[in-house]
mmCIF file of C-alpha atoms and ligand atoms in Angstrom:
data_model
loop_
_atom_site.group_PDB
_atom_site.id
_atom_site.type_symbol
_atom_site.label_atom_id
_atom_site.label_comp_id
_atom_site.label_asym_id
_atom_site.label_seq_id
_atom_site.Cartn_x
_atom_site.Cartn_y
_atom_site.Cartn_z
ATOM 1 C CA UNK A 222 9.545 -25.901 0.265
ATOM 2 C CA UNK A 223 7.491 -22.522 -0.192
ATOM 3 C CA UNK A 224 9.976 -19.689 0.494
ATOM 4 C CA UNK A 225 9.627 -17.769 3.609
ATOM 5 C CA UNK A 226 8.003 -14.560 3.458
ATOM 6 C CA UNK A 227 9.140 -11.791 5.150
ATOM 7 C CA UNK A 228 5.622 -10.291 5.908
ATOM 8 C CA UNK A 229 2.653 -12.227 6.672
ATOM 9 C CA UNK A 230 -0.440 -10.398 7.583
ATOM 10 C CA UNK A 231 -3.428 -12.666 9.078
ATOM 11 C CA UNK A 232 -6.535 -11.797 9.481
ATOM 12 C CA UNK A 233 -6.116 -8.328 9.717
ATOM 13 C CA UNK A 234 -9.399 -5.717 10.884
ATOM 14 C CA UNK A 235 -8.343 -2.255 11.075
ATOM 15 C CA UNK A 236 -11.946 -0.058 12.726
ATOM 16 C CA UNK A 237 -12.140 3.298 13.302
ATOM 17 C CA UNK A 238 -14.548 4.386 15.999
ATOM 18 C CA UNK A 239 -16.212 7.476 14.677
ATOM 19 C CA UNK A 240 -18.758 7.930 17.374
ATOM 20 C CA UNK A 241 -22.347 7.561 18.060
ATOM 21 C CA UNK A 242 -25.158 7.833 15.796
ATOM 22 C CA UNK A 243 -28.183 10.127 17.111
ATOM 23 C CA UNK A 244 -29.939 10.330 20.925
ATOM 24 C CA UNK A 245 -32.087 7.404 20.285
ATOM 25 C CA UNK A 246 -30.072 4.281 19.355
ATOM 26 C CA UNK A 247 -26.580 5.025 20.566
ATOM 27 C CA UNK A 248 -24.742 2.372 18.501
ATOM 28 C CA UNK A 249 -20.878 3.001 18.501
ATOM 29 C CA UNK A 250 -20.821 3.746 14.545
ATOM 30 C CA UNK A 251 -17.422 1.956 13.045
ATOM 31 C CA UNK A 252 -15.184 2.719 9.803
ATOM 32 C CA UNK A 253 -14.084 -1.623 8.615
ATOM 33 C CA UNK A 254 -11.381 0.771 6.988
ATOM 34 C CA UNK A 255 -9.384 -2.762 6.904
ATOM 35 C CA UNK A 256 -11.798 -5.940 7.597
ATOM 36 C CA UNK A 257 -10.035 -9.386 7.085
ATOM 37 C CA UNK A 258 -6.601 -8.888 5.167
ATOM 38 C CA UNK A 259 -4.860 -11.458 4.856
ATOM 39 C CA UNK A 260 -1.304 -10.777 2.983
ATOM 40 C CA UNK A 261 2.126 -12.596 2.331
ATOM 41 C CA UNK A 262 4.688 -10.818 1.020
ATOM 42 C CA UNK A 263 8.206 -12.434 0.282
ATOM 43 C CA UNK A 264 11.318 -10.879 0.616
ATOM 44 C CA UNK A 265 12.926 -8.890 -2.091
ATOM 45 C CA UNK A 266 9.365 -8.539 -4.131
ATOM 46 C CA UNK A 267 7.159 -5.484 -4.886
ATOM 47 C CA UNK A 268 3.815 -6.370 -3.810
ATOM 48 C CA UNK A 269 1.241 -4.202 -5.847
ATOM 49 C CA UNK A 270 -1.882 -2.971 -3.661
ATOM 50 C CA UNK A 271 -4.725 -1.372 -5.410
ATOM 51 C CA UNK A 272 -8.528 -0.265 -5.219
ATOM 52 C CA UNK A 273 -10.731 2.461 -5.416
ATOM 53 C CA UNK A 274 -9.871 5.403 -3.143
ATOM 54 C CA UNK A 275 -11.255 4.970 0.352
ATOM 55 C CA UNK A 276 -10.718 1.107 -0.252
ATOM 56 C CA UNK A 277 -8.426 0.709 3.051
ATOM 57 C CA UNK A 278 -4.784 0.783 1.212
ATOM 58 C CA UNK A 279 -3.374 3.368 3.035
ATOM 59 C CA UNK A 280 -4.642 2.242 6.338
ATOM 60 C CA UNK A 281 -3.484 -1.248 5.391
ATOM 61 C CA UNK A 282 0.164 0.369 4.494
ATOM 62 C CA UNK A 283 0.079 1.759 8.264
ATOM 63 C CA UNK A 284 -0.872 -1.008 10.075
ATOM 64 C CA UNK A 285 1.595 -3.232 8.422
ATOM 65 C CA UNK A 286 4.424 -0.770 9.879
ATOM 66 C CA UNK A 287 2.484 -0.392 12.913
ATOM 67 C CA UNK A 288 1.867 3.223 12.774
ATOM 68 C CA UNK A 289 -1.600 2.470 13.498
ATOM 69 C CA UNK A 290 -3.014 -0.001 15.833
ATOM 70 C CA UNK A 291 -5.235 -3.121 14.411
ATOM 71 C CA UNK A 292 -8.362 -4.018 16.303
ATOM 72 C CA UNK A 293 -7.888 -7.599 14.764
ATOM 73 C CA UNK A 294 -5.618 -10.014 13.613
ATOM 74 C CA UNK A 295 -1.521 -9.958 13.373
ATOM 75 C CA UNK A 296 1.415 -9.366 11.249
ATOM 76 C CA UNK A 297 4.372 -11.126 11.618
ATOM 77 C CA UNK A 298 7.491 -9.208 10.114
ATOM 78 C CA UNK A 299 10.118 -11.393 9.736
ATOM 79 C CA UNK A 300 9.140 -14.272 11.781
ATOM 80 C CA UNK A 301 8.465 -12.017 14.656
ATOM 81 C CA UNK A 302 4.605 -11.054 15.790
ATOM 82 C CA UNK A 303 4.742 -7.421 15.668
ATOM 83 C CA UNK A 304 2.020 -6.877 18.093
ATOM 84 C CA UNK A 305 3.951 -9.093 20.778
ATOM 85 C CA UNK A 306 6.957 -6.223 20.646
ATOM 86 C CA UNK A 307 7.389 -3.712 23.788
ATOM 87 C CA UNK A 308 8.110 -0.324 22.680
ATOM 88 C CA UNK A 309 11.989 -1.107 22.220
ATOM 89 C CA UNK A 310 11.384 -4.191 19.867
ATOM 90 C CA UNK A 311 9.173 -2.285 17.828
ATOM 91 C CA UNK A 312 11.731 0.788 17.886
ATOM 92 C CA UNK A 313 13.930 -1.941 16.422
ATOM 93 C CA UNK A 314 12.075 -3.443 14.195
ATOM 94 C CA UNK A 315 10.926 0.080 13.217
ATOM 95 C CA UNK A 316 14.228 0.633 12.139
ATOM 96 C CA UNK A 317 13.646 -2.480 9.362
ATOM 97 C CA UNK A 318 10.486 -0.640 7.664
ATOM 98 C CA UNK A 319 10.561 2.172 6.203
ATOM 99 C CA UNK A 320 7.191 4.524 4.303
ATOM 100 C CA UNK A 321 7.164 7.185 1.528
ATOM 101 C CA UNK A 322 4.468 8.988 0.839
ATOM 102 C CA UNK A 323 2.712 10.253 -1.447
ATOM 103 C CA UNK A 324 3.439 13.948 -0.856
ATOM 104 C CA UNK A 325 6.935 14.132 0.392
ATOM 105 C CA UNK A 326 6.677 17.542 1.333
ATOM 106 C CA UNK A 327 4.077 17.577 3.892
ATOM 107 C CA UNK A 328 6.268 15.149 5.877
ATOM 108 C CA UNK A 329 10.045 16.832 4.996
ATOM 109 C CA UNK A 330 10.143 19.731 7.594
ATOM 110 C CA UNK A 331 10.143 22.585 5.585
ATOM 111 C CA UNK A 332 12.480 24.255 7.867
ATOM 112 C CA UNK A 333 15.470 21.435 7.817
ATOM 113 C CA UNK A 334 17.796 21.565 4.865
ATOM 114 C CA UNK A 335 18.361 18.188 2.922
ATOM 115 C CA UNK A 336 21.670 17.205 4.780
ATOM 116 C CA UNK A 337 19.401 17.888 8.322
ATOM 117 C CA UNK A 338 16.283 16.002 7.209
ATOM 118 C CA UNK A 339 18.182 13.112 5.788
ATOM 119 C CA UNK A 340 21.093 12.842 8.390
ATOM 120 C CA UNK A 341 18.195 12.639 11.291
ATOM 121 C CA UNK A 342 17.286 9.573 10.143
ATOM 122 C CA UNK A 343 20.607 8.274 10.466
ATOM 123 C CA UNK A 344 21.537 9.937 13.978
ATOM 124 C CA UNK A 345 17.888 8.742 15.625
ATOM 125 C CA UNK A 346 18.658 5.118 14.830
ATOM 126 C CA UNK A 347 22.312 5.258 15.573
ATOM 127 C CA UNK A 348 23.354 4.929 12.613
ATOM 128 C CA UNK A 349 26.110 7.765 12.415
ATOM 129 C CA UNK A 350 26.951 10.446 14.420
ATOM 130 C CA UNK A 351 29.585 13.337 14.133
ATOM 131 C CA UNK A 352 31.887 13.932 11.163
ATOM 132 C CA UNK A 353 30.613 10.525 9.574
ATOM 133 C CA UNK A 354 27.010 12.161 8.464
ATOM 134 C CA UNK A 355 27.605 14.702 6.107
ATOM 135 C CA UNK A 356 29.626 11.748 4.136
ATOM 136 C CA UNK A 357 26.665 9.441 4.529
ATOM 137 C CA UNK A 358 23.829 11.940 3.156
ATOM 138 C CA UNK A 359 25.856 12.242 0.330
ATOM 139 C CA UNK A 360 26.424 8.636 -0.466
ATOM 140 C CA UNK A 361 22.565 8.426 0.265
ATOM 141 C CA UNK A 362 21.487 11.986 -2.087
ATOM 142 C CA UNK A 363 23.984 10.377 -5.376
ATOM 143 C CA UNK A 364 21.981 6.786 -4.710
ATOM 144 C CA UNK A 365 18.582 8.508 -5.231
ATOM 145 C CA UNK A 366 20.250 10.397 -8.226
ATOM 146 C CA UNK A 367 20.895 13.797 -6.421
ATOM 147 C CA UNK A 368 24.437 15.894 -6.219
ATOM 148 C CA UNK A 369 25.744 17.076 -2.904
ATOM 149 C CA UNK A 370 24.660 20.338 -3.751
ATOM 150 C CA UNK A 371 21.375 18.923 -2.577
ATOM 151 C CA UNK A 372 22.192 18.723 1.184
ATOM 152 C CA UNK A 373 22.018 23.030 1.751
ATOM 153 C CA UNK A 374 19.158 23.124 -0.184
ATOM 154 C CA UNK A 375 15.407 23.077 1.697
ATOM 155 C CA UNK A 376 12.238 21.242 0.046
ATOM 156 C CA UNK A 377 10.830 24.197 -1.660
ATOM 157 C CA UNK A 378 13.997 24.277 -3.423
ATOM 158 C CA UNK A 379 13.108 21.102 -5.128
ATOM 159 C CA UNK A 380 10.390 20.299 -7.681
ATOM 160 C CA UNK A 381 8.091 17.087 -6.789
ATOM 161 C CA UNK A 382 10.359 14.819 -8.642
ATOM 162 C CA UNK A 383 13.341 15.990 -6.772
ATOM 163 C CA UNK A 384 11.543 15.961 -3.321
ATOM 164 C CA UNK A 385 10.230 12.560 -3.959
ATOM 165 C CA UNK A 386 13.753 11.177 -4.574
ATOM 166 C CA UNK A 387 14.809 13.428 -1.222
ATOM 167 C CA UNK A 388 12.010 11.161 0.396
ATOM 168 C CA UNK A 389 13.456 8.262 -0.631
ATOM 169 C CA UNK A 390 17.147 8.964 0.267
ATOM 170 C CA UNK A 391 15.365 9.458 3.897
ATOM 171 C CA UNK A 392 13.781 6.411 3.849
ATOM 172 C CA UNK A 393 17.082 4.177 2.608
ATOM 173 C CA UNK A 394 18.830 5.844 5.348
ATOM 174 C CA UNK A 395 18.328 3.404 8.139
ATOM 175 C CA UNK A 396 19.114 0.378 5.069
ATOM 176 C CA UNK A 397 15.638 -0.975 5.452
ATOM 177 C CA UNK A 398 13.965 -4.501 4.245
ATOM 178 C CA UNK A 399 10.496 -2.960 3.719
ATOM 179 C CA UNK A 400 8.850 0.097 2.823
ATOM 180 C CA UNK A 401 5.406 1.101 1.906
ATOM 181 C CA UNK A 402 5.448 2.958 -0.759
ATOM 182 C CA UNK A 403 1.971 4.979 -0.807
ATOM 183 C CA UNK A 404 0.659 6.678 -3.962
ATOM 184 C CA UNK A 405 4.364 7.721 -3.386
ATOM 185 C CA UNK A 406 4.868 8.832 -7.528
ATOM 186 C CA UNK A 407 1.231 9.173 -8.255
ATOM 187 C CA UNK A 408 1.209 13.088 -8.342
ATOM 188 C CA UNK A 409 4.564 13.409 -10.534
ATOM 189 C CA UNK A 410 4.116 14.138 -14.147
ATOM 190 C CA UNK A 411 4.423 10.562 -16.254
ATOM 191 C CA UNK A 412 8.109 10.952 -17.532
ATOM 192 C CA UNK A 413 9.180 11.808 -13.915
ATOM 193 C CA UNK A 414 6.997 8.657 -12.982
ATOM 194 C CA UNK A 415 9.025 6.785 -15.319
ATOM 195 C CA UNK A 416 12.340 7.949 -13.541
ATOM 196 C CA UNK A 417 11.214 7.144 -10.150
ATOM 197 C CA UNK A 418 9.732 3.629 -10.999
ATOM 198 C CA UNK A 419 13.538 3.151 -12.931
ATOM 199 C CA UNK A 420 15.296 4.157 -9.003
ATOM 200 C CA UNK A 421 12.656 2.288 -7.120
ATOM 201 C CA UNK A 422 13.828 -1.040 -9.156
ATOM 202 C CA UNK A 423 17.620 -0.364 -9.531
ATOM 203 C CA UNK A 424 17.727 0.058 -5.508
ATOM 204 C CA UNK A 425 15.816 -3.388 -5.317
ATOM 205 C CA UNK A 426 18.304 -4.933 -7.476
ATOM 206 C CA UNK A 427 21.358 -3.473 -5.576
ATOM 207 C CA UNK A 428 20.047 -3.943 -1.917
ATOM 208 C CA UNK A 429 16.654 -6.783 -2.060
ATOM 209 C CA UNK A 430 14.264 -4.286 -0.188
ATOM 210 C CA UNK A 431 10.965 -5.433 -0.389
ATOM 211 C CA UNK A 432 8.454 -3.194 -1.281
ATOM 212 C CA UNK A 433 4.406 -2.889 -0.842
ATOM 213 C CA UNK A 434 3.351 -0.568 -3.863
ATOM 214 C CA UNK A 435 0.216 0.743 -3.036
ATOM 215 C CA UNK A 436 -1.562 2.773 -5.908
ATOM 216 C CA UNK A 437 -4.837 3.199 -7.452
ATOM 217 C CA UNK A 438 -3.254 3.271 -10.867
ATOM 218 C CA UNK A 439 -3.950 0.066 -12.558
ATOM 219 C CA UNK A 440 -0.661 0.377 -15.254
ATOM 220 C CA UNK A 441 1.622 1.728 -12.965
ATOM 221 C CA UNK A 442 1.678 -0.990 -10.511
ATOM 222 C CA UNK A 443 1.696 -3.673 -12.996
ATOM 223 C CA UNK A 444 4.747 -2.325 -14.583
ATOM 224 C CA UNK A 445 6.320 -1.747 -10.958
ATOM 225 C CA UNK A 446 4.954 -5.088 -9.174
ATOM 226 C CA UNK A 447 5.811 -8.904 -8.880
ATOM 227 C CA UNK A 448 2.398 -9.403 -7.843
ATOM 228 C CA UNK A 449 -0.449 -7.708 -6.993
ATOM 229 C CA UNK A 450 -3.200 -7.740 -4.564
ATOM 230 C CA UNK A 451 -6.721 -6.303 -5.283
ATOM 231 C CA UNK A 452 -8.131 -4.720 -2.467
ATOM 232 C CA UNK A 453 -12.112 -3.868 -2.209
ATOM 233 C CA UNK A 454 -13.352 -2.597 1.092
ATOM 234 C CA UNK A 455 -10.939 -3.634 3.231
ATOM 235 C CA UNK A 456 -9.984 -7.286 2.496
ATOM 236 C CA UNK A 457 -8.075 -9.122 -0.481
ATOM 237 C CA UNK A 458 -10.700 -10.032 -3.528
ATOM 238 C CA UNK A 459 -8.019 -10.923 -5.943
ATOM 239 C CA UNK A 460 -4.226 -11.652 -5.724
ATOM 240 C CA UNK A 461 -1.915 -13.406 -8.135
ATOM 241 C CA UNK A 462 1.657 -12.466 -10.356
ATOM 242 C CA UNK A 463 0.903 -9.625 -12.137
ATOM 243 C CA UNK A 464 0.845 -11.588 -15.531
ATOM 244 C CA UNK A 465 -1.646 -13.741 -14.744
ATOM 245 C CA UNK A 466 -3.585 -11.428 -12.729
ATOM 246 C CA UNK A 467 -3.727 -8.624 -15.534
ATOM 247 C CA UNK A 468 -4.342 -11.223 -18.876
ATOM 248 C CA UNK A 469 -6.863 -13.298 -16.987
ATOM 249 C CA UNK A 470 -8.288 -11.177 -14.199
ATOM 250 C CA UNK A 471 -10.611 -13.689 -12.406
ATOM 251 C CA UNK A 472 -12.463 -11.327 -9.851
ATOM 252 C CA UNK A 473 -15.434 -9.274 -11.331
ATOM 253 C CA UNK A 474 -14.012 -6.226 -9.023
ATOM 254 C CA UNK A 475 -10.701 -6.692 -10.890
ATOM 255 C CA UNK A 476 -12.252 -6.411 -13.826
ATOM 256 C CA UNK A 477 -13.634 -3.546 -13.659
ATOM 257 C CA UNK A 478 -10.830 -1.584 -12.704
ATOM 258 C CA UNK A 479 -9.089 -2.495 -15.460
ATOM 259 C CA UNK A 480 -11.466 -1.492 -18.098
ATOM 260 C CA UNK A 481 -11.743 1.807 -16.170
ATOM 261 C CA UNK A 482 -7.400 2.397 -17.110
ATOM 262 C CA UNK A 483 -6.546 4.837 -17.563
ATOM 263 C CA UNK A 484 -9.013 7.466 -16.454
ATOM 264 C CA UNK A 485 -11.570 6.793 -13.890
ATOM 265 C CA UNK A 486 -14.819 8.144 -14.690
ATOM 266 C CA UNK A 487 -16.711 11.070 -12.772
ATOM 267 C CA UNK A 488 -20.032 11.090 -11.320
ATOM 268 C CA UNK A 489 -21.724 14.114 -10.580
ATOM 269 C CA UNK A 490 -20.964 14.647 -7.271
ATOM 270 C CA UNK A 491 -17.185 14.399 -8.232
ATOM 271 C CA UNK A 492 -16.729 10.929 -7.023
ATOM 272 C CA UNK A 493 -14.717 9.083 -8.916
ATOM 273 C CA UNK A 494 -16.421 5.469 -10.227
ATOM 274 C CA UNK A 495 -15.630 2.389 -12.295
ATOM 275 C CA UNK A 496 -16.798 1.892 -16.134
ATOM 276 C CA UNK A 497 -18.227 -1.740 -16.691
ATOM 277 C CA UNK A 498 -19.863 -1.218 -13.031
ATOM 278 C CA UNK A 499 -22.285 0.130 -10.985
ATOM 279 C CA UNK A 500 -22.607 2.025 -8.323
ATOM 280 C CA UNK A 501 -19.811 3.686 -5.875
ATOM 281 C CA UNK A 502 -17.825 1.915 -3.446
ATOM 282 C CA UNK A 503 -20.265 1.032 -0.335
ATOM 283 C CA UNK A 504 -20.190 2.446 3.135
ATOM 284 C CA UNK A 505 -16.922 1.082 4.479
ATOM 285 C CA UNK A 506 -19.044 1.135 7.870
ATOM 286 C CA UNK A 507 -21.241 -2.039 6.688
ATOM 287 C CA UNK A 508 -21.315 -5.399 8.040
ATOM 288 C CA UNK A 509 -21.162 -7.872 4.931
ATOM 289 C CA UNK A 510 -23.004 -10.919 5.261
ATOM 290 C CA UNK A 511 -22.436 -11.822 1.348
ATOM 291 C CA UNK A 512 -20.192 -10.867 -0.798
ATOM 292 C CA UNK A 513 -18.635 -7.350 -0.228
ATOM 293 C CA UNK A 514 -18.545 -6.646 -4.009
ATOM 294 C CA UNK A 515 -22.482 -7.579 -4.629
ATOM 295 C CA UNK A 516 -23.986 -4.398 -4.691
ATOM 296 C CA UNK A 517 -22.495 -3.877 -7.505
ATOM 297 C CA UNK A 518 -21.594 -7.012 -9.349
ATOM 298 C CA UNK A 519 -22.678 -7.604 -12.407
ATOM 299 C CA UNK A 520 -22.764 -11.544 -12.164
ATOM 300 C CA UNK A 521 -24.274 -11.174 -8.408
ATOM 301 C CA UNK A 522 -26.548 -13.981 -7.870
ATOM 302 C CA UNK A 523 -28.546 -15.380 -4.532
ATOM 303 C CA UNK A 524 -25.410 -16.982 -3.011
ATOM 304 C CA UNK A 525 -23.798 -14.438 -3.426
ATOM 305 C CA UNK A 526 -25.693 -12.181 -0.946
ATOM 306 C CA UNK A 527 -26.179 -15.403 1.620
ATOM 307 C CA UNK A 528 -22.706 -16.458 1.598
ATOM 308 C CA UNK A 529 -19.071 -14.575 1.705
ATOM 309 C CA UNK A 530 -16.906 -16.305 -1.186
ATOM 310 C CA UNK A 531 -13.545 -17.080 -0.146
ATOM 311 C CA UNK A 532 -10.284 -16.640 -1.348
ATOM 312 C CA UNK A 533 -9.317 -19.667 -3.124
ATOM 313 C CA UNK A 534 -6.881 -20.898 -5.538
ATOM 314 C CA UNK A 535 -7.683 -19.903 -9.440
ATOM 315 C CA UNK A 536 -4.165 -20.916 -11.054
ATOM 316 C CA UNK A 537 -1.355 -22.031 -9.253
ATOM 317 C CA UNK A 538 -0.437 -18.633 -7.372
ATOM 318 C CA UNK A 539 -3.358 -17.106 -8.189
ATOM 319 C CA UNK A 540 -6.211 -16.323 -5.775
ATOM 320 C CA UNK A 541 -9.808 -14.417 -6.234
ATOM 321 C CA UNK A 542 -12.758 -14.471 -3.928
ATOM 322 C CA UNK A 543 -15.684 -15.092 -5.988
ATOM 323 C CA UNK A 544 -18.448 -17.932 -6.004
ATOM 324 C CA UNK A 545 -18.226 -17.470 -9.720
ATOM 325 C CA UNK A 546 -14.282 -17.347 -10.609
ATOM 326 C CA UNK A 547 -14.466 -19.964 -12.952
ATOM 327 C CA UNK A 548 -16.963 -17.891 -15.384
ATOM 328 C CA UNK A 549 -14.285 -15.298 -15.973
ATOM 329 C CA UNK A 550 -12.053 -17.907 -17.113
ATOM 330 C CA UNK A 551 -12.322 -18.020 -20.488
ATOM 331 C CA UNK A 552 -14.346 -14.760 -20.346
ATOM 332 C CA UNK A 553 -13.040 -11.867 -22.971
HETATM 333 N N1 ATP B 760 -8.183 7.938 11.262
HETATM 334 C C1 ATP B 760 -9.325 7.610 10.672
HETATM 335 N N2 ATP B 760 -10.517 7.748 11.300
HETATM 336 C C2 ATP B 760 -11.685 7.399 10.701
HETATM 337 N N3 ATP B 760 -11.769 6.899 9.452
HETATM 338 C C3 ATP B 760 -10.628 6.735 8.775
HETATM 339 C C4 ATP B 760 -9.343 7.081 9.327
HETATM 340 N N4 ATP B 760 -8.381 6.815 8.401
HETATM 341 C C5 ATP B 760 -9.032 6.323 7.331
HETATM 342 N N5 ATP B 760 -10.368 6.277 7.542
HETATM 343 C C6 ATP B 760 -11.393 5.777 6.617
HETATM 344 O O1 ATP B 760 -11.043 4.446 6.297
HETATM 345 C C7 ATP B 760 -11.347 4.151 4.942
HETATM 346 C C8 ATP B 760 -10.088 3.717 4.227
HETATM 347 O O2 ATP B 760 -9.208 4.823 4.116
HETATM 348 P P1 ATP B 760 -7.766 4.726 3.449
HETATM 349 O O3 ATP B 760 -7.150 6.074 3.535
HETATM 350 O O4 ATP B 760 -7.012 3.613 4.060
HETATM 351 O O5 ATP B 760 -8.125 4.363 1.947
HETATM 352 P P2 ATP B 760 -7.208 4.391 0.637
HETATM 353 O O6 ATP B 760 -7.523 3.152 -0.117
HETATM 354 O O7 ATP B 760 -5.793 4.633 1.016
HETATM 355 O O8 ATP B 760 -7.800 5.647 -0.159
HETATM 356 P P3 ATP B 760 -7.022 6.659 -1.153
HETATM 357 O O9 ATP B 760 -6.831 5.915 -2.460
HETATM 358 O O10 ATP B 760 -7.984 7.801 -1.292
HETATM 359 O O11 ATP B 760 -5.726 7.049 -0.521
HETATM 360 C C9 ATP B 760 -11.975 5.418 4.378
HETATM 361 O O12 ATP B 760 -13.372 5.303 4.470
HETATM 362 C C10 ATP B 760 -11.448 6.500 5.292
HETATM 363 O O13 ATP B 760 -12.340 7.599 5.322
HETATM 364 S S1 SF4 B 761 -19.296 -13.709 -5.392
HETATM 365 FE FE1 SF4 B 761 -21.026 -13.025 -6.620
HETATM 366 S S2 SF4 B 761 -21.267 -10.826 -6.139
HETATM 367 FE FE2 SF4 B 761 -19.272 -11.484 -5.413
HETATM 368 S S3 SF4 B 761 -17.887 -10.968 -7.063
HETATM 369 FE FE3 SF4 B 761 -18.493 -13.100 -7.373
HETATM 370 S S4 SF4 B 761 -20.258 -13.051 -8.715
HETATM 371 FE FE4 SF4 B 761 -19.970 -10.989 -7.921
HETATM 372 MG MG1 MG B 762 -4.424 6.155 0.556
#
């Protein structure tokens, strides 16, 4: 029997109203910042999520906690529909998923020393109170690799390495299953990186959390992730175990980004865009009646502007959304 996940997002839509467009036609004008996601993660896995910036990750990350609210679709956490939760359930279940992101200190109070910022966590959820929190923070600050010194220090006092690891001993604090873990080592240097990716794992080993890696850094997450899902504007194009998916990418998208590791091109106006394609990533605020990647394909053909490929099998496991998978197959 397949093995339960512990996260199963269906169908998910995620639109942003930004307005209306002009005096004339007042159409409400939309952001699809997530449109269709469809997810499983199982438990005790790190679930790679990548795409170009603006491709919905984040967004994705926050609905999946339910920090933001989905116009579409559900995710079950656990067995339990998430959206079906009163404010108390969700406070509870809230308690099971955790995020870090990707600069720790615009969310560590800069006023709060260590000890304050990471005991909170614990006294909010009930999970010490009194004399037994100092004891706790410090357990917590030597798990992420930090002395007790730590805990009268503030975040300044730390450099982004340091801070990232404070973020983390915030985040264990409430001994979650999950967290979302957002671009959360992308702007250390790459030895720090290194040392980061080395806690992430050794917690995983010690406790099972699961983890959703999002990143835009094709090596990283393969070295971090049990599998990984390819995002392009807003939905799932390719998802498989990292192996497979990385020697034999079967989506066009996928391709591309990894021929653009490990630097991503420049355009003139700054934007950053793929090598081996065309194009930037299209207005997140179109309706696709074809293939969301055809603007820019380089194998786009008739069908694929008439008809949305789906996500279907490729190898056992492995999953891409493209009328012409099978080409890539054997493709170099
Ligand atoms: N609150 C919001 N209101 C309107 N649009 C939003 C909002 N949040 C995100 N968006 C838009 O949704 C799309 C997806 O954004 P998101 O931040 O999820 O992408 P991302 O893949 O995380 O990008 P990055 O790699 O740059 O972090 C973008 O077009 C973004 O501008
Ligand atoms: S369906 Fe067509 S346009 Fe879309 S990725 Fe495949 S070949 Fe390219
Ligand atoms: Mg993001």
């Amino acid at each position: 029997m397949a093995e339960q996940e512990l996260i199963f997002v269906q169908d998910l839509d995620v639109h942003f109203d930004i307005g209306r467009e002009g005096f004339g036609k007042s159409s409400a004008r939309k952001v699809r910042a997530v449109d269709g996601l469809t997810l499983k993660i199982r438990p005790g896995e790190t679930m790679g999520l990548v795409g170009e910036s603006g491709c919905g990750k984040s967004t994705a990350g926050r609905a999946i906690l339910r920090l933001v609210d989905p116009t579409r679709g559900r995710v079950m956490f656990d067995g339990q529909d998430l959206s079906a939760l009163g404010p108390r359930g969700l406070r509870q279940m809230r308690k099971r998923m955790q995020i870090v992101h990707q600069d720790p200190y615009a969310s560590l109070n800069p006023r709060m020393k260590v000890k304050d910022i990471v005991g909170e966590s614990l006294i909010v959820h009930g999970l010490a109170k009194g004399r037994a929190v100092a004891p706790r923070v410090a357990a917590l600050l030597e798990t992420v690799g930090l002395g007790t010194e730590a805990m009268e220090r503030y975040p300044h006092e730390f450099s982004g390495g340091q801070r990232q690891r404070v973020g983390i001993a915030r985040a264990l604090a409430v001994e979650p299953d999950f967290i979302v873990l957002d671009e959360s080592i992308s702007a250390l240097d790459v030895s720090i990186q290194a040392q980061i990716i080395n806690l992430l794992k050794d917690l995983q080993r010690d406790t099972g959390v699961t983890y959703l890696f999002i990143s835009h850094d094709m090596a990283v997450v393969r070295h971090m992730s049990d599998r990984v899902a390819v995002m392009y504007l807003g939905a799932v194009v390719e998802m498989g175990p990292s192996e497979s998916l990385y020697a034999s990418p079967r989506h066009p998208y996928t391709r591309a980004l990894l021929k653009s590791v490990p630097v991503p091109q420049v355009t003139a106006a700054g934007k950053p865009t793929l090598e081996g394609i065309k194009g930037e990533l299209a207005s997140p605020m179109e309706v696709h009646k074809g293939c969301r990647f055809c603007n820019r394909c380089p194998l786009v053909q008739d069908i694929c502007r008439q008809s949305p490929p789906t996500l279907d099998v490729v190898t056992p496991g492995h999953f891409a959304a493209c009328h012409f998978s099978d080409r890539l197959a054997t493709a170099a």
